[in-house]
PDB file of C-alpha atoms and ligand atoms in Angstrom:
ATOM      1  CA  UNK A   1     -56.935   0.165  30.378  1.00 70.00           C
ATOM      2  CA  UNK A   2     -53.827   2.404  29.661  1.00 88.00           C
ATOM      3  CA  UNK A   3     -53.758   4.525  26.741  1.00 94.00           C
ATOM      4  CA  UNK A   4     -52.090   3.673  23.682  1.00 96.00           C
ATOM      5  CA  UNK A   5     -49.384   5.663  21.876  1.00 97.00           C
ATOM      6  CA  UNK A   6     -48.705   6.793  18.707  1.00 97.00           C
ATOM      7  CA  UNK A   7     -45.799   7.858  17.165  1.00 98.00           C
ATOM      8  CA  UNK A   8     -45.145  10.719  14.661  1.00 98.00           C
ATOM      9  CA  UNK A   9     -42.111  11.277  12.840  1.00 98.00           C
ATOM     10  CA  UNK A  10     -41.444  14.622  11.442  1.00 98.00           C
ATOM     11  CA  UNK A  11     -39.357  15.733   9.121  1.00 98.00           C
ATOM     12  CA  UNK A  12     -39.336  19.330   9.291  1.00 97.00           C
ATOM     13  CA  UNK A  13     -39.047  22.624  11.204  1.00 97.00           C
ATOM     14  CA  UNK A  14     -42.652  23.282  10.980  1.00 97.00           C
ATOM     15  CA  UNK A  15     -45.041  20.588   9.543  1.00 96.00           C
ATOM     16  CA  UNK A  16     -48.540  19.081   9.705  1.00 97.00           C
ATOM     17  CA  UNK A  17     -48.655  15.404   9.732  1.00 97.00           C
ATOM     18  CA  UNK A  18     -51.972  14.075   8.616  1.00 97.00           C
ATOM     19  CA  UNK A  19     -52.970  11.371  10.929  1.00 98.00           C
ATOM     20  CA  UNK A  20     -56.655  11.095  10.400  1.00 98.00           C
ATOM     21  CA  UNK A  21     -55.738   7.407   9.255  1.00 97.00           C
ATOM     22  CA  UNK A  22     -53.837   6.115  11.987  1.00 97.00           C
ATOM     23  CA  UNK A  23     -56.441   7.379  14.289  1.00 97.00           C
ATOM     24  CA  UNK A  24     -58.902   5.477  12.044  1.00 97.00           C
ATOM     25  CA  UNK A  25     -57.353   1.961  12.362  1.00 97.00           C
ATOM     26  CA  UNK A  26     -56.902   2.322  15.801  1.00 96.00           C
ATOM     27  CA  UNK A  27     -60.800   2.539  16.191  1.00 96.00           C
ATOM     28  CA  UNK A  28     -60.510  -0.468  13.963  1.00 96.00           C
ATOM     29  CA  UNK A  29     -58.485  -2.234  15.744  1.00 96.00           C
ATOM     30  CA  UNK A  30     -60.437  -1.642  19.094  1.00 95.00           C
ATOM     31  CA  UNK A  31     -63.517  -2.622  17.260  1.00 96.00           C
ATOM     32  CA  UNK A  32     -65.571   0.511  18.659  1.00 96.00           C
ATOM     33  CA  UNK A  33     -68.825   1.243  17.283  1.00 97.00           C
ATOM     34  CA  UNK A  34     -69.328   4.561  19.230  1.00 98.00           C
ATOM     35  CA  UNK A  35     -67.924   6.280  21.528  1.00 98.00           C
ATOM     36  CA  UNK A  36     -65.101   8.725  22.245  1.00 98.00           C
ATOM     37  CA  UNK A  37     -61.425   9.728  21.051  1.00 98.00           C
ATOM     38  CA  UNK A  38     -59.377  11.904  23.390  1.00 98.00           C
ATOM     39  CA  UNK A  39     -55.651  13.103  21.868  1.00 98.00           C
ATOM     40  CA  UNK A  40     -52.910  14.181  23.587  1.00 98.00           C
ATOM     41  CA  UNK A  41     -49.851  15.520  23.299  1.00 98.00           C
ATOM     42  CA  UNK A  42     -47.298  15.358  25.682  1.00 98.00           C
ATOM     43  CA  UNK A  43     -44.883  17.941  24.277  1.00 98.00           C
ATOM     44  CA  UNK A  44     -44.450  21.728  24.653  1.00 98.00           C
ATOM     45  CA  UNK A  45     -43.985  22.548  20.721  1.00 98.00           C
ATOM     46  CA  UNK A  46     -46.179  20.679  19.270  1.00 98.00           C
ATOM     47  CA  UNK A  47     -49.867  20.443  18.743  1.00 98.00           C
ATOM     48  CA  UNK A  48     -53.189  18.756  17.516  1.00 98.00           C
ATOM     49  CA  UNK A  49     -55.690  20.438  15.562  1.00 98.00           C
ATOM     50  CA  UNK A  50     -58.167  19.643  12.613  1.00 98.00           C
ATOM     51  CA  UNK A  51     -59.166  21.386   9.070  1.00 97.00           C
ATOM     52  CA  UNK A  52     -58.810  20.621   5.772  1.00 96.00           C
ATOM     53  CA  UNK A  53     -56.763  17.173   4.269  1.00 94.00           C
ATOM     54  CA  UNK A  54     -58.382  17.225   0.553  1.00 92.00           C
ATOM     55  CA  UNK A  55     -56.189  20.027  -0.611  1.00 93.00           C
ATOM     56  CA  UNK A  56     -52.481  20.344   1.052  1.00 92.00           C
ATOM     57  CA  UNK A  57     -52.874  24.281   0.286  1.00 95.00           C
ATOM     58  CA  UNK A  58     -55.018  24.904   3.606  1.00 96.00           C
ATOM     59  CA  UNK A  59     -52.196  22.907   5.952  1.00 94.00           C
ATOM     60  CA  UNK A  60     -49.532  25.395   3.947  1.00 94.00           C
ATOM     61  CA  UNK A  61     -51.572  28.437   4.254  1.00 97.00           C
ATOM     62  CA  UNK A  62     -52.418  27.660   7.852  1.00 97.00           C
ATOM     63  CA  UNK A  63     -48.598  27.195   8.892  1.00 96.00           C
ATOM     64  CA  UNK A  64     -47.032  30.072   6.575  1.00 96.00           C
ATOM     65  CA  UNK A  65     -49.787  32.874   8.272  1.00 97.00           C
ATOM     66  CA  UNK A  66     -48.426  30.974  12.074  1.00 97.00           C
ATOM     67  CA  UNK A  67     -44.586  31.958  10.722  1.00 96.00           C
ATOM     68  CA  UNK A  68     -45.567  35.354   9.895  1.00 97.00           C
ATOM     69  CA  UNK A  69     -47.532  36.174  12.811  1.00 97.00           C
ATOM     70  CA  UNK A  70     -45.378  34.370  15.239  1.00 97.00           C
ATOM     71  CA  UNK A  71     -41.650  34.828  13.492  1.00 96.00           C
ATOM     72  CA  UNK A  72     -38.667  32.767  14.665  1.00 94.00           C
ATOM     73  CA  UNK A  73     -36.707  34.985  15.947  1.00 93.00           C
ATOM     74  CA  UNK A  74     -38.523  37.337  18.130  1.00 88.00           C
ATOM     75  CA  UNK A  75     -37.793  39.687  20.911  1.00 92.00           C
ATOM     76  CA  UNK A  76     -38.483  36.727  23.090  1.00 96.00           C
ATOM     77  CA  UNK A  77     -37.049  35.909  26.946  1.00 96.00           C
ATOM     78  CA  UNK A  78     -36.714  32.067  26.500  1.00 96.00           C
ATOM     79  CA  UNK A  79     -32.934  31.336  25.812  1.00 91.00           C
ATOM     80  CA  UNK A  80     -33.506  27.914  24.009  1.00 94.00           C
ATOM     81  CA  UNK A  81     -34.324  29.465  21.177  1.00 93.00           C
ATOM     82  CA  UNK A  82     -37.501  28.225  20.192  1.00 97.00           C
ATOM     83  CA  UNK A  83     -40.006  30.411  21.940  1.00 98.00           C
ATOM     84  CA  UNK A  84     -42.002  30.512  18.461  1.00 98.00           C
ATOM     85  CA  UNK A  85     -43.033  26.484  19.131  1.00 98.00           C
ATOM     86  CA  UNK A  86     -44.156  27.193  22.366  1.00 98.00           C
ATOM     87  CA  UNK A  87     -46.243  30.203  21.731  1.00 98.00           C
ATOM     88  CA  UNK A  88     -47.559  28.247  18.369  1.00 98.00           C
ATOM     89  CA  UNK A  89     -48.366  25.283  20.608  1.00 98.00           C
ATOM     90  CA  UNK A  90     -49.786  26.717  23.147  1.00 98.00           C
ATOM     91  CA  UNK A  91     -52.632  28.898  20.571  1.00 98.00           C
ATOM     92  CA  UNK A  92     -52.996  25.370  18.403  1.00 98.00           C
ATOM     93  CA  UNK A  93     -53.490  23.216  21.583  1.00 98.00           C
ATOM     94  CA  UNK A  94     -52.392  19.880  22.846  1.00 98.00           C
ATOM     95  CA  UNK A  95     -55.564  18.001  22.591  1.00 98.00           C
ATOM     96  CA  UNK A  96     -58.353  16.956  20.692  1.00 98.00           C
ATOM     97  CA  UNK A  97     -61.929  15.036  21.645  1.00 98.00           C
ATOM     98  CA  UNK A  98     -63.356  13.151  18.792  1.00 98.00           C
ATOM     99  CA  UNK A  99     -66.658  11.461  18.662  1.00 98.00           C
ATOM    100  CA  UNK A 100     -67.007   8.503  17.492  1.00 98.00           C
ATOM    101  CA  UNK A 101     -69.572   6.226  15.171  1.00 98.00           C
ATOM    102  CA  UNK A 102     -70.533   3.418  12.322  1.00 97.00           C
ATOM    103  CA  UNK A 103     -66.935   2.456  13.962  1.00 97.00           C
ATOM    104  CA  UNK A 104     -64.988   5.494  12.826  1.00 96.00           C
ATOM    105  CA  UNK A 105     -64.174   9.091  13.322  1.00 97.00           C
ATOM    106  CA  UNK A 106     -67.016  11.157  13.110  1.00 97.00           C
ATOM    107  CA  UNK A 107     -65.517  14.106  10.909  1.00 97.00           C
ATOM    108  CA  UNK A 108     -66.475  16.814   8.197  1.00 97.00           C
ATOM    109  CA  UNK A 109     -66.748  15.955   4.593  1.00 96.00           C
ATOM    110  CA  UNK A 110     -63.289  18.224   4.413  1.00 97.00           C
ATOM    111  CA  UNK A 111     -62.070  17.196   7.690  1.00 97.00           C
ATOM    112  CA  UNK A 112     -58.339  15.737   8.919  1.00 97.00           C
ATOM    113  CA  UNK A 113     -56.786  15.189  11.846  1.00 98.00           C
ATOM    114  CA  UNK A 114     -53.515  16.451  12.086  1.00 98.00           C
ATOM    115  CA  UNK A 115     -50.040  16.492  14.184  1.00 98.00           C
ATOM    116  CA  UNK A 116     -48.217  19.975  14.358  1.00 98.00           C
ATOM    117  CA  UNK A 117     -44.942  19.912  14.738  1.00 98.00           C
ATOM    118  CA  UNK A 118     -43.772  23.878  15.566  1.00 98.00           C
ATOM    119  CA  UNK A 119     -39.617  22.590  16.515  1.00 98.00           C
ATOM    120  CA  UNK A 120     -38.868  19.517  14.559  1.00 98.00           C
ATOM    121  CA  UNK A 121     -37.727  17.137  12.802  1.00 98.00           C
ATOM    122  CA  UNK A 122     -38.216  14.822  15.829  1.00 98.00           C
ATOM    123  CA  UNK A 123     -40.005  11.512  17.191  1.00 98.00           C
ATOM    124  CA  UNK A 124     -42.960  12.863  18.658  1.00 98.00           C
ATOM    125  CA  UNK A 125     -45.493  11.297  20.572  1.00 98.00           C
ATOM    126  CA  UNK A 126     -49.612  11.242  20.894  1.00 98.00           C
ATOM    127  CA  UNK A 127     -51.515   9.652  23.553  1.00 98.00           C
ATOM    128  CA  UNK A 128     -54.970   7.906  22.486  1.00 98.00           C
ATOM    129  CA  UNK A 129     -57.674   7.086  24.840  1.00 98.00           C
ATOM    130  CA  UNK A 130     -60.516   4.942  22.908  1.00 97.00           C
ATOM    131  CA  UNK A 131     -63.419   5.137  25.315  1.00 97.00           C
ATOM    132  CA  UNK A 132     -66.525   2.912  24.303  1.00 96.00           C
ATOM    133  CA  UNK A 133     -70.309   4.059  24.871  1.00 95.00           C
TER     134      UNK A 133
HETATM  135 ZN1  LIG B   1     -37.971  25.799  24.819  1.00 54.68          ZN
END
């Protein structure tokens, strides 16, 4: 079976798009009592990564201290002009494996799933493979 595809709209420069939810009812919609999540992302400024949802301060915190240490404009080679989202994306990472059981993600108390977008606002993609036990 292929995987399935989600998409992510962003709406800014540099965002975090909770998407602990979707992620949920697509184990919902497979019907999967256990088993495992793999993420992808198939783009070079953008990433996955997982911490805090309950208070929107952590996502903030974690993206402000990425802008400082990783400024915008840079003495960088890359004449695009967005060497910044590729360095981010590359230390944040393009994928994520999940576990999964009682037919949902298996996360922390505190824990979300999240989208980084390092060079939007765009449509952004994330590849989902739901593999059963
Ligand atoms: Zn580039």
């Amino acid at each position: 079976m292929p995987y399935q595809e989600l998409t992510v709209r962003t709406h800014n420069r540099i965002e975090g798009v909770d998407i602990t939810a979707q992620i949920q009812k697509l184990i919902r919609e497979k019907k999967v009592e256990s088993g495992l999540l793999v993420l992808f992302v198939p783009h070079t400024t953008a990433a996955l990564t997982i911490n805090e949802n309950a208070d929107p301060s952590v996502q903030q915190d974690i993206l402000a201290e990425l802008n400082r240490l990783i400024p915008l404009a840079g003495p960088y080679q890359h004449a695009e002009g967005n060497s910044a989202a590729h360095i981010k994306s590359t230390i944040i990472g393009p994928s994520q494996t999940l576990l999964i059981e009682g037919g949902r993600l298996a996360l922390g108390t505190w824990q979300g799933l999240f989208f980084c977008e390092f060079d939007g606002p765009r449509t952004r993609k994330v590849w989902v493979k739901i593999i059963p036990e």
